[in-house]
Structure formats: C-alpha cells, structure tokens
Coordinates of C-alpha atoms in Angstrom, one line a residue:
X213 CA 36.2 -20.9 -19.0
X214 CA 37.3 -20.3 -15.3
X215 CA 35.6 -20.0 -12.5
X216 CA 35.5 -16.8 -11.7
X217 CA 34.8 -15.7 -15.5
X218 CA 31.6 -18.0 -15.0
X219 CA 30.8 -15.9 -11.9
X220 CA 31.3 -12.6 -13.7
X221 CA 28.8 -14.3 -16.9
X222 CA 26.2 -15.1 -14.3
X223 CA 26.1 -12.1 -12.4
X224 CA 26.2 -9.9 -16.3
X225 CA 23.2 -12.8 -17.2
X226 CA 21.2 -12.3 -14.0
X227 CA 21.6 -8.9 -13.7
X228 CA 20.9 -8.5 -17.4
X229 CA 17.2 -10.4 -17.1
X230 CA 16.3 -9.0 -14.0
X231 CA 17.2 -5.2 -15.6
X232 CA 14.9 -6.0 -19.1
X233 CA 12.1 -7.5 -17.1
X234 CA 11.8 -4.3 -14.7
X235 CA 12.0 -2.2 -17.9
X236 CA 9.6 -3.7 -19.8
X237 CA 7.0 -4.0 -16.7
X238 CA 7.9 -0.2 -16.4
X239 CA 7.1 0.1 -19.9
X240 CA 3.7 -1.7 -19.8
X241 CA 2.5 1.0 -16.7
X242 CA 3.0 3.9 -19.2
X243 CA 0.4 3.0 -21.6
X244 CA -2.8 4.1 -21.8
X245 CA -5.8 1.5 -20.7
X246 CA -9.0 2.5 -22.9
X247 CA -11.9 2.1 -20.9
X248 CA -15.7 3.3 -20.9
X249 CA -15.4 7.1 -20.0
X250 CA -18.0 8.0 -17.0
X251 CA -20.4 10.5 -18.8
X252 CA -22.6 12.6 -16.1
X253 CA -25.4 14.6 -17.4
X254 CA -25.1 18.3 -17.5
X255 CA -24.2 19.4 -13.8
X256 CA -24.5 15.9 -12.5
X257 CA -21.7 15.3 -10.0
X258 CA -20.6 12.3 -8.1
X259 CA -23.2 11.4 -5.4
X260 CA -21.2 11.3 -2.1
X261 CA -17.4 11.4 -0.8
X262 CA -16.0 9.8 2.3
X263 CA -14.1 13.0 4.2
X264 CA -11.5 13.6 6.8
X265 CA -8.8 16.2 6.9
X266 CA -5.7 14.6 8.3
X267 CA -4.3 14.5 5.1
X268 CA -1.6 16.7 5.8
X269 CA 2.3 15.8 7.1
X270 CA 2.0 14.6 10.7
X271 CA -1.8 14.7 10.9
X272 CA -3.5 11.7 12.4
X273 CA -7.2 11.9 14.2
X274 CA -5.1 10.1 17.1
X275 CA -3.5 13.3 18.0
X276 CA -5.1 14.0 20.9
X277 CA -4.2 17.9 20.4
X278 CA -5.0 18.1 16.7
X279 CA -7.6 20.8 15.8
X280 CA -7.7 21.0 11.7
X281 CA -8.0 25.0 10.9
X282 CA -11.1 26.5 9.4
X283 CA -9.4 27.6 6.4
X284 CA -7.7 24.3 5.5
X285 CA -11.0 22.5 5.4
X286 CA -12.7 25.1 3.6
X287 CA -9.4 24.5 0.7
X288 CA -10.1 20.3 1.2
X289 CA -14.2 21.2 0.7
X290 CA -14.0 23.7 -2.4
X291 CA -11.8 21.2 -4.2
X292 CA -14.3 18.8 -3.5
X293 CA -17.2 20.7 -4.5
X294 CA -16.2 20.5 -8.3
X295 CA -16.9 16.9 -8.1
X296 CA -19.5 16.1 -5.9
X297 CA -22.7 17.5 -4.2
X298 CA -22.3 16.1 -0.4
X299 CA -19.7 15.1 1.9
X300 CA -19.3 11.8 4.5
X301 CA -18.1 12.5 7.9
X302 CA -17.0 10.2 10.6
X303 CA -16.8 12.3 13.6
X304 CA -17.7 15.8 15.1
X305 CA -14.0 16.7 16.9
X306 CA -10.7 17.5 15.9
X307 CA -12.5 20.7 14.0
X308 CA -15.0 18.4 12.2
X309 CA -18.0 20.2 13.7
X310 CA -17.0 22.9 11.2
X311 CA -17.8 20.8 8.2
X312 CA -21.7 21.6 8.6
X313 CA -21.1 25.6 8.2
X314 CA -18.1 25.3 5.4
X315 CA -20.3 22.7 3.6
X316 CA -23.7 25.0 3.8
X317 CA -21.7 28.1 2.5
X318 CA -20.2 26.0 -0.8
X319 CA -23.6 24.4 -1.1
X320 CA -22.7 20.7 0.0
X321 CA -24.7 18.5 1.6
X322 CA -23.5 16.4 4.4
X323 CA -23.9 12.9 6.0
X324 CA -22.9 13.7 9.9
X325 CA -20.8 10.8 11.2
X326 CA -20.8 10.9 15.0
X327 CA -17.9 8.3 16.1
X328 CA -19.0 5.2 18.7
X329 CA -16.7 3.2 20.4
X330 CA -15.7 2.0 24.0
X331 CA -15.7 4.9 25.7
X332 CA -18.9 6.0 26.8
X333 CA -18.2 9.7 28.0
X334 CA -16.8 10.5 24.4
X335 CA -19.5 9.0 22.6
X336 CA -21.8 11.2 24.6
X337 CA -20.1 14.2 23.8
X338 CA -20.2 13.0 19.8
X339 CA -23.4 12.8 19.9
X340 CA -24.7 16.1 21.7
X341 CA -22.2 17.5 18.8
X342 CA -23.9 15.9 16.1
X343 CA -27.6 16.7 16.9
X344 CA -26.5 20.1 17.9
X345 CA -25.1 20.8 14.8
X346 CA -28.1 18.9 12.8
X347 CA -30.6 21.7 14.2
X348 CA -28.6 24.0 13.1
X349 CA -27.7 23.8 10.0
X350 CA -31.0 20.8 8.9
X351 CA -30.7 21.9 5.4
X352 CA -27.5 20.9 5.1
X353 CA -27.2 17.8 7.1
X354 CA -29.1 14.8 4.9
X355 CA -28.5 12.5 8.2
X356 CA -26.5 11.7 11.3
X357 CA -24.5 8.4 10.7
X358 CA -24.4 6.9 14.5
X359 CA -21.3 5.1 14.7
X360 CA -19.1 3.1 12.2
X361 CA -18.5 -0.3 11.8
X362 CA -18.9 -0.5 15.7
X363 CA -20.0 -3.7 15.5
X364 CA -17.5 -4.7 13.5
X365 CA -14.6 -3.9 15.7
X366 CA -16.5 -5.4 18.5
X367 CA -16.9 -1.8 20.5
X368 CA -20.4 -2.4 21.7
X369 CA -22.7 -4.9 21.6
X370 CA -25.9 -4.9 19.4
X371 CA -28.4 -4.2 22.3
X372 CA -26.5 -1.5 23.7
X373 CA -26.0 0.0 19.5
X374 CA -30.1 -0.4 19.5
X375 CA -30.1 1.9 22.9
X376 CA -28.4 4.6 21.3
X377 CA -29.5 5.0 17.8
X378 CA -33.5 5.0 19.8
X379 CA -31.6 7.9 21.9
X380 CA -30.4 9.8 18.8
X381 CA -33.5 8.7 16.5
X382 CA -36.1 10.5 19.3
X383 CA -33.4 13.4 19.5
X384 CA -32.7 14.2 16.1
X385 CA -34.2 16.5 13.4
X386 CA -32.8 14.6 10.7
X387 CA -33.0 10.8 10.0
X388 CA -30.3 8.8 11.8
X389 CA -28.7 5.8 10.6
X390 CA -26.1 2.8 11.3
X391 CA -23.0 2.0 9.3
X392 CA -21.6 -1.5 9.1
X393 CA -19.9 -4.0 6.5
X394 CA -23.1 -5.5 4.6
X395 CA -22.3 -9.1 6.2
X396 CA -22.5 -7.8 9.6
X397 CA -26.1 -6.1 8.6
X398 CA -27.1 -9.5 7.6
X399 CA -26.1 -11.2 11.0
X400 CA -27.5 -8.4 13.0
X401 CA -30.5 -7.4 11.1
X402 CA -32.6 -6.6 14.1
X403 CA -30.8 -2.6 14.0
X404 CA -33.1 -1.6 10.9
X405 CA -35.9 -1.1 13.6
X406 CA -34.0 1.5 15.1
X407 CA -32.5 3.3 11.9
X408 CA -34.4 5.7 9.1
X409 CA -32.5 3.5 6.5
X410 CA -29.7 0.8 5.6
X411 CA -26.0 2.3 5.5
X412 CA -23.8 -0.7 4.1
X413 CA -19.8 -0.5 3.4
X414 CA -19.5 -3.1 -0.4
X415 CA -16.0 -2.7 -0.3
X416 CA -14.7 -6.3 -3.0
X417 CA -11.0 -5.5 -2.5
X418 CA -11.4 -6.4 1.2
X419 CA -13.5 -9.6 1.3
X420 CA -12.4 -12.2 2.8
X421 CA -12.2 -13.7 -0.7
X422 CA -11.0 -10.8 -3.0
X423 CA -12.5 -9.9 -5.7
X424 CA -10.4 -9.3 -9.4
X425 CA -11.3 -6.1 -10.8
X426 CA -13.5 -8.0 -13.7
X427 CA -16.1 -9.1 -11.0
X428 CA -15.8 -6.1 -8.9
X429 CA -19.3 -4.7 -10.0
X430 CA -21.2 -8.1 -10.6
X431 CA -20.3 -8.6 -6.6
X432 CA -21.5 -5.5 -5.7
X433 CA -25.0 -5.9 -7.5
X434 CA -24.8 -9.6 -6.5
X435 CA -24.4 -8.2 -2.9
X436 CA -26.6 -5.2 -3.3
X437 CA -29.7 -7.8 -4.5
X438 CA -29.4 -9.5 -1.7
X439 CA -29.3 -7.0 0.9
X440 CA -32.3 -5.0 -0.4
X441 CA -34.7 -7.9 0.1
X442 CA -34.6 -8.3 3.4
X443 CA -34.3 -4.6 4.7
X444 CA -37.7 -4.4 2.1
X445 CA -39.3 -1.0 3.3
X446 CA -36.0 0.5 4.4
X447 CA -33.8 3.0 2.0
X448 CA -30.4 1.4 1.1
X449 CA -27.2 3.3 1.6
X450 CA -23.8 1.8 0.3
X451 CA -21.9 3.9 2.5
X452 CA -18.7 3.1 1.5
X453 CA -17.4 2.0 -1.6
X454 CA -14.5 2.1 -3.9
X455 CA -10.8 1.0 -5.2
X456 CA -7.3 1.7 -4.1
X457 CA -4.7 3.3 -6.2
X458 CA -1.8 1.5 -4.5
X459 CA -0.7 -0.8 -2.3
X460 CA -0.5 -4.9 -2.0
X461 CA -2.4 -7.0 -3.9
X462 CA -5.0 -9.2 -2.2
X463 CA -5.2 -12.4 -4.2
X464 CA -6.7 -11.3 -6.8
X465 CA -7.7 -7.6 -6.4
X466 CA -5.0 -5.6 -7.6
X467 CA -4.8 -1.8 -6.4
X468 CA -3.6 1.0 -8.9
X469 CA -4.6 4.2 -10.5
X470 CA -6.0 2.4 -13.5
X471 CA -7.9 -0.3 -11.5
X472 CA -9.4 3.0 -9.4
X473 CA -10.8 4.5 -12.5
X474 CA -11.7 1.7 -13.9
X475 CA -14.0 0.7 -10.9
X476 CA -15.2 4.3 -9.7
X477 CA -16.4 4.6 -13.2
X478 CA -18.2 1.6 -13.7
X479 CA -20.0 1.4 -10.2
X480 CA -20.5 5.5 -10.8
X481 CA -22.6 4.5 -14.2
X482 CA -24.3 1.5 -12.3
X483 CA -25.5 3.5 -9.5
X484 CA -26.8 6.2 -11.5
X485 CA -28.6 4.0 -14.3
X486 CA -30.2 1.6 -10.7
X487 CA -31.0 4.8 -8.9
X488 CA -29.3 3.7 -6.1
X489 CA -28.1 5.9 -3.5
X490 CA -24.1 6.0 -2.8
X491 CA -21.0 7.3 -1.0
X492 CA -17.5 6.8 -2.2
X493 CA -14.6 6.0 0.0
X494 CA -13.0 8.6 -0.2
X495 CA -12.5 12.2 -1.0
X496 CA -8.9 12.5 -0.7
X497 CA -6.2 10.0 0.2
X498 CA -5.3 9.1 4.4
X499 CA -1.0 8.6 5.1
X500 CA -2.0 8.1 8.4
X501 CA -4.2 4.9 7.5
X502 CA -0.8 3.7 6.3
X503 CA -0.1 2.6 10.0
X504 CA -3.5 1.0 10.4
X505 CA -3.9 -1.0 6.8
X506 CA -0.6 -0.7 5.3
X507 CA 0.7 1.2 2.5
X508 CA -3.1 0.4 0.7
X509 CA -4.9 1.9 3.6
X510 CA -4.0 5.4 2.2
X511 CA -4.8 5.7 -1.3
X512 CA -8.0 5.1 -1.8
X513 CA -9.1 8.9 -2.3
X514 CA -10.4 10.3 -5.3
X515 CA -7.5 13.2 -4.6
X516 CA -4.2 13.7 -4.2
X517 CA -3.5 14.4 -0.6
X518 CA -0.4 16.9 -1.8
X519 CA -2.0 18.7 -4.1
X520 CA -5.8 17.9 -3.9
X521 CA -5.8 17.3 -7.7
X522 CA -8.1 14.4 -8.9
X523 CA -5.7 11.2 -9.6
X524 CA -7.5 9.9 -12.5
X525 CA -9.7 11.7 -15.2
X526 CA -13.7 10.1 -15.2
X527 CA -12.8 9.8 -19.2
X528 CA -10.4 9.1 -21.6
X529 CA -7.6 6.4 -20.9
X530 CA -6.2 6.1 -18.0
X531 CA -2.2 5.3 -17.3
X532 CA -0.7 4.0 -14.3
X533 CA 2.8 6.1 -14.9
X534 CA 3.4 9.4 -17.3
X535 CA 7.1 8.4 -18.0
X536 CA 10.0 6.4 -16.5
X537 CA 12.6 9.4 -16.7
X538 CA 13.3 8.7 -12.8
X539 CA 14.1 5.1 -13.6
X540 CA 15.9 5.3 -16.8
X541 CA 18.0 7.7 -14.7
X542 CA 18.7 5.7 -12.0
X543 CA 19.9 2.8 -14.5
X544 CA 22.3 5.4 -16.3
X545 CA 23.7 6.9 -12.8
X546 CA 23.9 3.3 -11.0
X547 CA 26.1 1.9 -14.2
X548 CA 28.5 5.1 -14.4
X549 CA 28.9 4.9 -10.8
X550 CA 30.0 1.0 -10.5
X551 CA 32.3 1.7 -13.7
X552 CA 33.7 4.7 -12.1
X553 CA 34.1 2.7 -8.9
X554 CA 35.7 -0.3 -11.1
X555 CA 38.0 1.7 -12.6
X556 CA 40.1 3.1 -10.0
X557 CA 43.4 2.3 -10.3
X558 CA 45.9 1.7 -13.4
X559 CA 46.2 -2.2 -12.8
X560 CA 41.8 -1.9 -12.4
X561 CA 41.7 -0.4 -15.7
X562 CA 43.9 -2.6 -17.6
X563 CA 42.1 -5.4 -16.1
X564 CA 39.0 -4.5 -17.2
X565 CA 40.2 -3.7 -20.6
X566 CA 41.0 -7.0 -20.7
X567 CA 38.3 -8.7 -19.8
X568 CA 35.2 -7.0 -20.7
X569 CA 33.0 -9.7 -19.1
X570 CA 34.0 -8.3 -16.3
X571 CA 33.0 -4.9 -17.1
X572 CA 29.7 -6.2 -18.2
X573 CA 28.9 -7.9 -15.3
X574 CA 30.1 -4.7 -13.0
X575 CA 28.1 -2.1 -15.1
X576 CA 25.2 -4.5 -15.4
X577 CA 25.1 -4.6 -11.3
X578 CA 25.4 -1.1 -11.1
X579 CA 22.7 -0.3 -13.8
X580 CA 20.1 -2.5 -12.0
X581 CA 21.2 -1.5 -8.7
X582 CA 20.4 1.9 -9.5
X583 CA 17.0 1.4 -11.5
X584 CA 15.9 -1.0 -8.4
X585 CA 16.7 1.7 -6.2
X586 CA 14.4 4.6 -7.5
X587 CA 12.1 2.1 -7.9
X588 CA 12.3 1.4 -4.4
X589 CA 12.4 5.1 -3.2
X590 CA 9.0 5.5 -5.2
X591 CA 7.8 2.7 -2.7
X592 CA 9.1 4.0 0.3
X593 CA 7.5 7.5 0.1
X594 CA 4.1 5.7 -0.3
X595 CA 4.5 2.8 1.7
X596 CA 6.8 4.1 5.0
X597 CA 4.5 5.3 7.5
X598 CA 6.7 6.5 10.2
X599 CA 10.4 7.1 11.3
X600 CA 11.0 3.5 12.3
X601 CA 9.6 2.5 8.8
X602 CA 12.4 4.9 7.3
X603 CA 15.0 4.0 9.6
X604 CA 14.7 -0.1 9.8
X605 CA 13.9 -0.4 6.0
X606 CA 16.3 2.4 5.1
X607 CA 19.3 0.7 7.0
X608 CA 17.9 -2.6 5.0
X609 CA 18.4 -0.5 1.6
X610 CA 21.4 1.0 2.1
X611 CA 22.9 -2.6 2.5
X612 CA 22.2 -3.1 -0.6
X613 CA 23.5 -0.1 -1.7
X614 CA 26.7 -0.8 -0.1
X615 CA 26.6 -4.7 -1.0
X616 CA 27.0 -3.7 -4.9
X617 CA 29.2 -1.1 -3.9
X618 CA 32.1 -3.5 -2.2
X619 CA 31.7 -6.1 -4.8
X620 CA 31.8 -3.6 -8.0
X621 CA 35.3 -2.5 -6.2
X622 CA 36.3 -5.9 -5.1
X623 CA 35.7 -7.3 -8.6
X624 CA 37.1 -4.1 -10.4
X625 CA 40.2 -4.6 -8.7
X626 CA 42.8 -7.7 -10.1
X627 CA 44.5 -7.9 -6.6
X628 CA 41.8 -8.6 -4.6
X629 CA 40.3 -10.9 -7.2
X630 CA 43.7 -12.9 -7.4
X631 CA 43.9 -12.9 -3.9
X632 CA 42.1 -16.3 -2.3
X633 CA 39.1 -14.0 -1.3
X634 CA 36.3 -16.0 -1.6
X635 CA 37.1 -17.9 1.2
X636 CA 36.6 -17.0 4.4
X637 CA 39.6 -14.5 5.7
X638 CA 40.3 -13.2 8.3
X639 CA 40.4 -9.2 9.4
X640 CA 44.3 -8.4 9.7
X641 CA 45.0 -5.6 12.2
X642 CA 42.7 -2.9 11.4
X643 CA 42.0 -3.8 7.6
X644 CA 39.3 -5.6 6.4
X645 CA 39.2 -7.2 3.2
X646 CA 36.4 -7.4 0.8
X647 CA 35.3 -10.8 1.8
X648 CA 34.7 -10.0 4.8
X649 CA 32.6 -6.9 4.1
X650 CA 30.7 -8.8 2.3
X651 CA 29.9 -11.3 4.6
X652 CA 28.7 -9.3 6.9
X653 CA 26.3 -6.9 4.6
X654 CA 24.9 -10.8 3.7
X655 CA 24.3 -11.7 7.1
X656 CA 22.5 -8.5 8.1
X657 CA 20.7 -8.8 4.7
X658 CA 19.7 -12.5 5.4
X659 CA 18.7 -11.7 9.7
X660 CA 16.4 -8.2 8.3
X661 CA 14.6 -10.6 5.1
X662 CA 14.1 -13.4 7.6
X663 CA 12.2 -11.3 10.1
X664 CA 10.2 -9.8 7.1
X665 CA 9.5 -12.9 6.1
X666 CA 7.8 -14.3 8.8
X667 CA 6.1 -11.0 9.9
X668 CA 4.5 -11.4 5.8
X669 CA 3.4 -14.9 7.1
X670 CA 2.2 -14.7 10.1
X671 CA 0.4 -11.3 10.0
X672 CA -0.1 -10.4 6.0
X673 CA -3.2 -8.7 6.0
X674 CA -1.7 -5.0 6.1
X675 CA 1.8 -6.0 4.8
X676 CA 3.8 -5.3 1.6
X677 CA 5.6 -8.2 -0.2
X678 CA 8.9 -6.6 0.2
X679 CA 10.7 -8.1 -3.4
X680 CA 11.9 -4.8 -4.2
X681 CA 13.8 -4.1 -1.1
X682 CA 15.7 -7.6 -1.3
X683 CA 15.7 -8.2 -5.0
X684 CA 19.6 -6.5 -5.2
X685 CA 21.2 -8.9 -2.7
X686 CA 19.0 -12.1 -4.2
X687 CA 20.8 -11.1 -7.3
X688 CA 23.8 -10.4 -5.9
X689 CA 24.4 -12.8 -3.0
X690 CA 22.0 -15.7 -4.8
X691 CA 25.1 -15.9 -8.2
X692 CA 28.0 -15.7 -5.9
X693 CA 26.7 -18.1 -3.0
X694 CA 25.3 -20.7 -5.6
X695 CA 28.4 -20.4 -7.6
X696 CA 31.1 -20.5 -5.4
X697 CA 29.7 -21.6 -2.3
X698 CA 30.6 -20.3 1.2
X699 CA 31.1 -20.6 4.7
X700 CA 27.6 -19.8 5.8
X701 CA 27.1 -19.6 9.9
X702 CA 25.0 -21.6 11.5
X703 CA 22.6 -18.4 12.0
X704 CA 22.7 -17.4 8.5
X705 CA 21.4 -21.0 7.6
X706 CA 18.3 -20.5 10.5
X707 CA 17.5 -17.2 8.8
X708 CA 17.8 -18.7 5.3
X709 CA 15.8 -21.7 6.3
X710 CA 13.4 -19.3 7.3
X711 CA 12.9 -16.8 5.1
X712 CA 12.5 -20.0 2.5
X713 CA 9.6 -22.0 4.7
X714 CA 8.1 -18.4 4.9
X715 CA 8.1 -17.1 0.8
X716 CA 6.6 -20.6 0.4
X717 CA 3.9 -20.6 3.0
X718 CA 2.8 -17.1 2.0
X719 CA 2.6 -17.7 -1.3
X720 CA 0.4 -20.8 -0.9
X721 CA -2.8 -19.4 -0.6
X722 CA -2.7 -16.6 -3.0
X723 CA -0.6 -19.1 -6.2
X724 CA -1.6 -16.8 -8.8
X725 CA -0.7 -14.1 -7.1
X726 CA 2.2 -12.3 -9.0
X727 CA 3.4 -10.2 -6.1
X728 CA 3.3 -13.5 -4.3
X729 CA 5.3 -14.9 -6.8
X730 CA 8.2 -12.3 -7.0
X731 CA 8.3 -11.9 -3.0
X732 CA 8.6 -16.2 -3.4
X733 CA 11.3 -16.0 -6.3
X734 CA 13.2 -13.4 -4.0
X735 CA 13.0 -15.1 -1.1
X736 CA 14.8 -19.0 -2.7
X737 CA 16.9 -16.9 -4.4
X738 CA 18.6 -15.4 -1.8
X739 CA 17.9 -18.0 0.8
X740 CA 18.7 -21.6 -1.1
X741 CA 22.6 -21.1 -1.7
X742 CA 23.1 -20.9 2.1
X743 CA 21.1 -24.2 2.6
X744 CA 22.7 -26.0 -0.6
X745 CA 25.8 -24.6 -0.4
X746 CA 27.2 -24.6 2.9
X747 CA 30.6 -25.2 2.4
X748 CA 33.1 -22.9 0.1
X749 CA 34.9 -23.7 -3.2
X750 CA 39.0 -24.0 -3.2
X751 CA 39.9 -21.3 -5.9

C-alpha cells in the first residue's frame, strides 16, 4: 500500500469514527429521559420566579438609555402568570418600577429588588423607588430585597450594608430583606438583626465544588439544614435557585434541558412537601448574561427568551433534542459538496473511479465537515455574545470550512496529488498551490486554538471548551501532519506546544470531565504532529 493511499485510509478511518460517534451522541439527546413528573395540587403554581426584561435582541440593563416598554413587560408577566403566583425583581429602573402595577393588575405578587452597589447616589435613588412603590401598591409587594449579593462582589462593606437595611427597615411598609450566597450569610451572620428574614442564593452548579445532578437536592437540604439553625427565629428564603439548560460543564454538573427539568421538579416537590419558602432563578432566559458568565449564564430561565414558551413540561419525559434533521442535513450536503468539488475535471473523475479510497476519504471529510458545522452553528447562536464573538470565532470556522475545501480539491485532483506537494513549495508568480494554502489555513488554525487554549486555562470559569470549533482541522491537519510529516515553523511549534501544555492543564482538575476530555483529545490531536513531526516526508 502507498503512502498516500494510507493517507486517504486514515483520513476515510478518522473521519468515519469521529462522524458515527457525533451521530450516535446525537442520537442519545433525542430520547426521552423518564423522570418523576412534578404534580401541583389544583391551582398550585410555582412559588416564585427570578425576573428581568432584557431578554430581547440588544437589551442589556447596562444600557444606560434602555427603558423596557409597558406593554412588553405586561406580555413577559402574563406568560408568567400561568406558572407562578409572584415575581423576583432586582432593581427599580430601566422601566422596572412598572412591575408593581402590571403585577397587581394580573394578580402577581412581587419581591421588590432595589439594586446596591458602589455608587451611593444611585443606590439612594433605588431605594426612594422601591419604598415609594411599596406604599403604593403594599398588597402586592411581599418585601423589598435591599441589595444583591453586595457583599459578594465586594460593593460595600457589612457595617455600611447594616446602615442601610436599618434605613430601609424603619422606612418601609413592607418587611425588608438581604440577599447573598448562603456561605457568605454564614460568614457575616450579624445582618439577620437588621433584616425581617433570611434570603439565601443554593445555587449547586456554581459551588466551588460542583455538584452532579444526583446530589443536587441532598446539597441543597444538606445546606438548607444548616442554615436554618443558626438564623433560628428568622424566616428562610432561598432566593435563588435552579439549573441551566446549556452551557459548559462544571466538573461534574452538567447543564441541559433534561438536567433543568429534572432539578426544578425535584427541588419544586421538596419545597412544597418541607413548606419551605422559594424563588427560582429565573423566569425567562438572559443573552446578555452571556457576556458576564458565558454561554451558561443565559439559560437558566424557565422560558424561552424568543418565544416565552416554557422549555421543559413539569411532567412526562423530557428530551434534550426533538430530531437531528439539521444535522443529518448538514452530513448529506457537506458529502455532495466535497464529491462535487472532487469531481471537477475529466482526469479528477477517472481518478477517483479508480480509486475509490480516495473517494471515501473525500466524501467522508465532507460529510463530517458538514454535520460538525451545523453542530457548530447551533453553538454559536447560543454561545456568541457579541459581534467580536461572531467575527473572531467565525473567521476561526470558516478556516475550517475552507481547510476541507482545498484539500477535498487538492486530493480530488491526480495532478496536484502527483505533483511533489506535500513538501513545502513555493508560491510561483501569482499562483499558489494547494500546499501552500494549506499551510497557511494550519497556521492560523494552530495561532487562534493556541490563544483559546490558554484563555480556557488561565480564566475557565465563564468559558466554553471549544472542541467543536477545532475538531475539523484536528481531524484534518492531525492524519496528514502525523502521516506525512511537515515543515512546521518555529511559531507553529510554540502555538502547538501551547495549546498541548494547555488541553492538559485544563483538563487536570476536572479528569472525569467529558467536555474536558474532548477539548483535551482535540487539543493533542491537532497540536502533537507539529511537535513529533517536525520535518517532512520525501514522496
């Protein structure tokens, strides 16, 4: 067997695996997961939602010149209303102060967040807002949340947090309370003095040591049993609580759509049997977060922020996909177009007539190039959270696009595979030959993964494993570098070098990991031929 018949095997062999082990995974998410249904007694409704409005294209509360429109909170608050009884704010601006009246009108209850932080002359103005609006609508407003996770963020000290919820508390018709992660209740316990009652955030997926789905309720009555104890005498609130439908996983705590329903049902049942008082994070998913937490921060809503339909059903089983027509269609359209691409030209033709290992390995390429593609795109409309989001990982993405592009034609076509092209050549004139191209796709491939790589290590908190957007060229570049070696610069072997130190180090702490394991697997791939294989084979 030649050479290059052994590249065209492993590329059809690689390319073949990678392509049944995306399909079946796809297959596994279509299947229903049985799990206990969530049955409410006869006009029983979920206790408490988390809401803001900036759910909408462009809408972020950091626009200073946002104002959300009566009627488009009314539309968020009637959808809500078939669900639950009472609504969660976390501020009184950006047309928040309407939520008291809307709410009163659909016969909601509210918990009034007025937002503390640095600046003193805003928090001020939140809070004349908020007690403003608990005298006048009392029946509707259940209490006035002052400030959230403030300590957390470091905003304000704790003596200057006890200053103004005695300010509010003296002010207001309504109880007041504080809202904080439960750890940071336990290290400043001294605020339940100043507070009606005990507003604490249980949230397992982002302890500092995640929590798998299994355990995800046993932590939360582990942590809910320890917290009522000491604040004896004091009403507990779990302000916030709740699951994400997407996103990266976190050790072991895995967001998705089945995971969600999974956990709002369960802690739903738990909180109803204990009598314990509750409010879900949150009513409808947050893009915007996207920019704060990552792709996870905005889907933890109970609805869909396009069309404010409930994601999951609170019985029955749940699936994480309804089909995988888009995929399936991107494997069919990816093949055809790297045949069709092959097969230009009378001498391509014959050629591949010939040898139909060749073929196989070109539509095999194209047919996982496609599927990895959609796949991808599916990603990138929840993940991307901006325009440099689109136009750095898009420019990333079409190199790969373009990658199996050049190599389906280089391969498809007899003279350039008979020419001497897998060493390094030269451009002549104005022409440049496939080799070429394809060096320089790898090297702007192997410069974008490194600098992913080490923005994963060094700051991973809020960051996607990005496998799918590098998978193609690992495939691709990883058979043909490994196989027939290459003349790899001196910068490609720094940004292989690093992306391989990188995959390993963030995949230490989290080994069981599987997203961990495919951004690793990616990451060697692509990276090891240019550190093994520095120097090209004679054809």
């Amino acid at each position: 067997m030649s050479i290059r018949l052994s590249i065209w095997t492993a590329l059809a062999l690689v390319h073949l695996v990678v392509l049944a082990a995306l399909l079946g995974w796809l297959v596994t998410k279509t299947r229903p997961v049985q799990m206990p249904g969530l049955e409410l007694a006869q006009g029983e409704k979920l206790r408490c939602l988390s809401y803001a409005p900036f759910h909408r294209p462009g809408q972020t509360p950091f626009d200073e010149n946002l104002h959300i429109p009566r009627q488009q909170i009314e539309e968020d608050l009637r959808a809500l209303s078939a669900i639950t009884d009472c609504v969660r704010t976390y501020s009184t601006d950006k047309g928040l102060d309407q939520v008291p009246e809307i709410a009163h009108e659909l016969g909601l209850k509210v918990l009034l967040g007025a937002w503390i932080g640095y600046d003193q002359a805003q928090n001020a103005l939140e809070l004349e807002r908020a007690i403003a609006l608990a005298y006048a609508y009392r029946d509707t407003i259940r209490a006035i949340i002052v400030g959230n996770e403030v300590l957390l963020r470091r905003e304000l000290p704790p003596k200057e947090m006890h200053a103004l919820l005695e300010s509010v508390r003296a002010k207001s018709p309504v109880p007041i309370t504080y809202a904080d992660v439960w750890e940071f209740w336990l290290e400043n316990g001294d605020l339940a003095a100043h507070v009606d009652f005990v507003t604490v955030h249980i949230l397992p997926f982002w302890e500092d040591d995640p929590v798998d789905i299994e355990r995800a309720l046993a932590h939360v009555d582990e942590v809910h049993a320890k917290v009522g104890p000491i604040f004896a005498g004091k009403p507990i609130l779990i302000g916030e609580t709740g699951w994400p439908s997407a996103g990266r996983q976190r050790g072991k705590s895995l967001p998705s759509k089945v995971n969600q329903a999974r956990y709002i049902r369960e802690f739903v049942r738990r909180a109803h049997d204990s009598g314990w008082d509750y409010n879900l994070i949150e009513a409808i998913d947050q893009p915007w977060k996207r920019s704060l937490e990552g792709t996870v921060g905005g889907y933890w809503g109970m609805l869909d922020a396009d069309t404010l339909q409930t994601k999951f059903s609170l019985s029955g089983p749940v699936s994480e996909r309804e089909n995988i027509t888009a995929p399936l269609i991107g494997v069919a359209a990816g093949a055809l177009l790297a045949l069709l691409l092959a097969l230009v030209g009378r001498s391509s033709r014959t050629a591949l007539r010939q040898q139909p290992m060749r073929l196989a390995a070109l539509a095999l390429t194209g047919a996982t190039t496609g599927l990895i593609a959609v796949l991808h795109a599916e990603h990138a409309r929840l993940a991307y959270a901006d325009l440099a989001h689109w136009i750095a990982l898009g420019a990333v993405a079409l190199a790969t696009l373009t990658t199996c592009a050049v190599l389906t034609r280089w391969l498809g076509n007899p003279l350039a595979a008979a020419d001497i092209a897998w060493q390094r050549i030269r451009n002549t004139g104005l022409r440049i030959e496939a080799a070429d191209a394809l060096s320089a796709l790898r090297g702007f491939i192997l410069f974008a993964a490194a600098i992913a790589a080490l923005l994963l290590l060094t700051s991973p908190r809020y960051r996607d494993f990005p496998s799918l957007l590098y998978l193609t060229p690992a495939a691709i570049h990883g058979v043909i570098g490994w196989l027939r070696g290459s003349d790899f610069s001196r910068a490609e072997r720094i940004c292989a070098t690093l992306i391989a130190v990188c995959a390993i180090g963030r995949w230490l702490p989290e080994p069981a990991n599987p997203q961990a394991i495919g951004w690793l697997f990616t990451g060697l791939v692509l990276a090891l031929p240019a550190l093994l294989r520095r120097r090209s084979s004679k054809a």
